[in-house]
Short mmCIF file of C-alpha atoms and ligand atoms in Angstrom, two decimals:
data_model
loop_
_atom_site.label_atom_id
_atom_site.label_comp_id
_atom_site.label_asym_id
_atom_site.label_seq_id
_atom_site.Cartn_x
_atom_site.Cartn_y
_atom_site.Cartn_z
CA ALA A 1 -93.53 129.94 72.57
CA LEU A 2 -91.51 131.06 75.43
CA THR A 3 -93.07 131.80 78.39
CA TRP A 4 -91.70 135.57 79.75
CA GLY A 5 -89.89 133.91 82.69
CA GLN A 6 -88.75 131.52 80.63
CA ARG A 7 -86.89 133.65 78.74
CA LEU A 8 -86.16 135.82 81.41
CA VAL A 9 -84.46 131.72 83.60
CA LEU A 10 -82.23 130.78 79.67
CA HIS A 11 -81.52 134.52 79.22
CA ARG A 12 -80.10 134.47 82.48
CA HIS A 13 -78.51 130.93 82.10
CA LYS A 14 -77.12 132.76 78.49
CA SER A 15 -75.36 134.97 80.99
CA SER A 16 -73.60 133.24 83.08
CA LEU A 17 -71.74 130.73 80.42
CA PRO A 18 -68.45 132.06 80.37
CA ASP A 19 -66.81 133.59 77.48
CA VAL A 20 -70.27 134.95 76.04
CA ARG A 21 -68.29 137.79 75.69
CA GLU A 22 -66.97 136.74 72.94
CA ARG A 23 -67.00 138.49 69.65
CA THR A 24 -66.59 138.07 66.21
CA LEU A 25 -66.00 140.38 62.57
CA ILE A 26 -69.16 140.10 59.91
CA ALA A 27 -69.25 142.31 56.75
CA ILE A 28 -71.74 141.93 54.67
CA LYS A 29 -69.73 142.21 50.68
CA PRO A 30 -71.10 144.41 48.15
CA ASP A 31 -72.63 141.65 46.03
CA GLY A 32 -73.56 141.08 48.89
CA VAL A 33 -76.35 144.84 49.68
CA GLN A 34 -76.47 144.87 46.35
CA ARG A 35 -78.70 141.66 46.27
CA ARG A 36 -80.79 144.10 48.97
CA LEU A 37 -78.91 140.65 51.75
CA VAL A 38 -78.18 142.86 54.50
CA GLY A 39 -81.65 142.49 56.55
CA GLN A 40 -82.06 138.73 56.06
CA ILE A 41 -77.97 137.77 57.15
CA ILE A 42 -78.58 139.88 60.23
CA HIS A 43 -81.94 138.54 60.74
CA ARG A 44 -80.28 134.86 60.67
CA PHE A 45 -77.64 135.97 63.48
CA GLU A 46 -80.61 138.18 66.27
CA GLN A 47 -82.41 134.85 65.23
CA ARG A 48 -79.12 131.92 65.69
CA GLY A 49 -79.20 134.76 69.67
CA PHE A 50 -76.15 136.85 69.46
CA LYS A 51 -75.79 140.31 70.42
CA LEU A 52 -75.78 142.84 67.95
CA VAL A 53 -72.68 146.10 69.65
CA GLY A 54 -71.26 147.34 66.23
CA LEU A 55 -72.70 147.97 62.65
CA LYS A 56 -71.73 150.41 60.25
CA MET A 57 -71.69 151.02 55.99
CA LEU A 58 -68.67 152.74 54.46
CA GLN A 59 -67.15 151.99 51.44
CA ALA A 60 -63.94 150.53 52.47
CA SER A 61 -60.19 151.46 51.18
CA GLN A 62 -57.86 150.08 49.98
CA ASP A 63 -54.74 150.64 53.53
CA VAL A 64 -58.08 148.77 55.21
CA LEU A 65 -58.21 145.96 52.49
CA SER A 66 -55.07 145.22 51.83
CA GLU A 67 -54.08 145.29 56.25
CA HIS A 68 -57.51 142.95 56.35
CA TYR A 69 -56.57 140.53 53.77
CA CYS A 70 -52.70 140.86 53.81
CA ASP A 71 -52.03 137.36 54.41
CA LEU A 72 -53.63 136.96 50.77
CA ARG A 73 -51.42 139.50 49.26
CA THR A 74 -49.66 137.38 46.84
CA LYS A 75 -52.41 135.07 45.97
CA PRO A 76 -53.39 135.41 42.39
CA PHE A 77 -56.95 136.53 43.67
CA TYR A 78 -55.86 139.40 45.82
CA ASN A 79 -55.97 142.10 43.06
CA SER A 80 -59.42 141.34 41.70
CA LEU A 81 -60.33 140.68 45.43
CA VAL A 82 -59.84 144.25 46.26
CA ARG A 83 -61.21 145.98 43.14
CA TYR A 84 -63.78 143.59 44.21
CA MET A 85 -64.35 144.45 48.21
CA THR A 86 -63.99 147.95 47.07
CA SER A 87 -66.96 148.15 43.98
CA GLY A 88 -69.99 149.16 46.92
CA PRO A 89 -70.35 150.02 50.57
CA LEU A 90 -69.71 147.29 52.79
CA VAL A 91 -72.13 146.63 55.44
CA VAL A 92 -69.80 145.63 58.91
CA MET A 93 -70.14 144.48 62.13
CA VAL A 94 -69.87 143.37 65.53
CA TRP A 95 -71.74 140.70 67.16
CA GLU A 96 -70.97 139.24 70.50
CA GLY A 97 -71.93 135.66 72.56
CA HIS A 98 -70.65 132.29 73.81
CA ASN A 99 -68.16 130.61 71.07
CA VAL A 100 -69.34 133.41 67.90
CA VAL A 101 -66.80 132.97 66.33
CA GLN A 102 -66.72 129.64 65.29
CA THR A 103 -70.74 129.17 65.30
CA SER A 104 -70.50 132.49 63.26
CA ARG A 105 -68.01 130.47 60.18
CA THR A 106 -70.48 127.31 60.59
CA MET A 107 -73.57 129.65 59.45
CA VAL A 108 -71.00 131.09 56.98
CA GLY A 109 -70.55 127.79 55.23
CA ASN A 110 -67.22 127.27 53.03
CA THR A 111 -65.63 130.07 51.51
CA ASN A 112 -65.73 128.41 48.29
CA PRO A 113 -69.55 128.00 47.89
CA ALA A 114 -69.39 124.50 45.83
CA GLU A 115 -68.54 123.21 49.20
CA ALA A 116 -71.13 125.49 51.81
CA GLN A 117 -74.90 123.81 52.56
CA ALA A 118 -77.91 124.67 52.25
CA GLY A 119 -78.65 126.83 54.81
CA THR A 120 -75.23 128.11 55.42
CA VAL A 121 -75.49 132.08 53.62
CA ARG A 122 -73.39 131.26 51.31
CA GLY A 123 -74.57 127.80 50.51
CA ASP A 124 -78.56 129.61 50.14
CA PHE A 125 -76.92 133.33 48.28
CA SER A 126 -73.87 132.50 46.01
CA ILE A 127 -73.06 130.43 43.48
CA HIS A 128 -69.14 131.02 42.92
CA VAL A 129 -65.61 132.36 45.44
CA SER A 130 -65.56 135.79 44.25
CA ARG A 131 -69.17 136.80 45.32
CA ASN A 132 -69.54 134.99 48.11
CA VAL A 133 -71.14 137.49 49.36
CA VAL A 134 -69.64 137.61 53.39
CA HIS A 135 -67.26 137.58 55.31
CA ALA A 136 -66.53 136.78 59.18
CA SER A 137 -64.13 136.05 61.42
CA ASP A 138 -61.61 132.97 61.36
CA SER A 139 -60.52 132.87 64.86
CA VAL A 140 -60.61 135.24 68.17
CA GLU A 141 -57.58 136.24 68.07
CA GLY A 142 -58.29 137.06 63.76
CA ALA A 143 -61.38 138.72 65.52
CA GLN A 144 -59.32 140.69 67.88
CA LYS A 145 -57.01 142.51 65.01
CA GLU A 146 -59.71 142.95 62.64
CA ILE A 147 -62.41 144.32 65.23
CA GLN A 148 -60.31 147.22 65.61
CA LEU A 149 -58.45 147.14 61.92
CA TRP A 150 -62.61 148.46 61.32
CA PHE A 151 -64.13 149.59 64.74
CA GLN A 152 -62.95 152.28 67.24
CA THR A 153 -63.88 150.87 70.46
CA LYS A 154 -66.34 154.17 71.63
CA ASP A 155 -68.78 153.12 68.08
CA LEU A 156 -69.04 149.16 69.82
CA LEU A 157 -72.12 149.81 72.67
CA ASP A 158 -71.65 147.07 75.49
CA TRP A 159 -75.12 147.04 76.10
CA ASP A 160 -77.89 144.91 78.10
CA SER A 161 -80.71 142.70 76.71
CA TRP A 162 -83.62 143.66 78.57
CA ASP A 163 -85.50 141.31 81.18
CA GLN A 164 -89.35 141.49 82.12
CA THR A 165 -88.75 143.88 85.11
CA SER A 166 -87.49 146.25 82.08
CA THR A 167 -90.91 147.75 81.10
CA GLY A 168 -89.62 151.45 81.14
CA ASP A 169 -90.84 152.64 83.87
P1 ADP Y 201 -62.79 133.19 54.34
O1 ADP Y 201 -63.34 133.96 53.32
O2 ADP Y 201 -63.54 132.51 54.42
O3 ADP Y 201 -62.44 133.74 55.38
P2 ADP Y 201 -59.66 133.07 52.97
O4 ADP Y 201 -59.82 134.34 54.03
O5 ADP Y 201 -59.42 132.73 52.51
O6 ADP Y 201 -61.16 133.03 53.07
O7 ADP Y 201 -60.45 134.49 51.02
C1 ADP Y 201 -60.66 135.37 51.71
C2 ADP Y 201 -61.83 135.94 50.92
O8 ADP Y 201 -61.28 136.01 48.83
C3 ADP Y 201 -62.81 134.97 49.95
O9 ADP Y 201 -63.95 134.92 50.97
C4 ADP Y 201 -62.85 135.44 48.75
O10 ADP Y 201 -64.22 136.83 48.74
C5 ADP Y 201 -62.22 135.41 48.19
N1 ADP Y 201 -61.23 134.53 47.89
C6 ADP Y 201 -60.97 133.29 48.15
N2 ADP Y 201 -60.77 132.34 47.58
C7 ADP Y 201 -61.21 132.57 46.12
C8 ADP Y 201 -60.76 132.81 44.68
N3 ADP Y 201 -59.80 131.26 44.47
N4 ADP Y 201 -60.42 133.64 43.60
C9 ADP Y 201 -61.45 134.50 44.13
N5 ADP Y 201 -61.15 134.85 45.00
C10 ADP Y 201 -61.42 134.70 46.42
#
């Protein structure tokens, strides 16, 4: 286990990384909520070292989904995708940290669970592409658009990590 001093050094080192403010949108899809996977998925992102800056549970509207999945409108599975995504509540989150977009995609795994590695969310919790538990933005620009679509700026919190001097007094 690391001492407080070591953790502080690690923290300062992390904070000095140039793109530490990168953000991504992660959504736990209705099957993830139904299967009580919310805690386990959040745990993975916390454990990895990312910072949660926005979180809400909601029932998605058709309008937001048609914007979110606008690139997929012509796909044969589009209507069933929208039915799936509106079949129950989602947990939508914004996570921040160094290279968070790319690292989250790796943590989430291949779109098709048959090709998702064990150890990824999809590789550990799903078997079919139409019930693949989680969404993660696929590029930094895509993440910015998705964050704007799902969140108001005021609902994203820019908080500082505690260090050893923050004991509450
Ligand atoms: P990703 O979610 O990994 O970025 P895509 O953007 O290609 O993948 O697809 C968006 C979502 O559409 C997928 O996560 C999955 O829920 C659904 N989807 C993709 N391909 C299929 C398919 N062939 N059949 C059913 N649903 C699909």
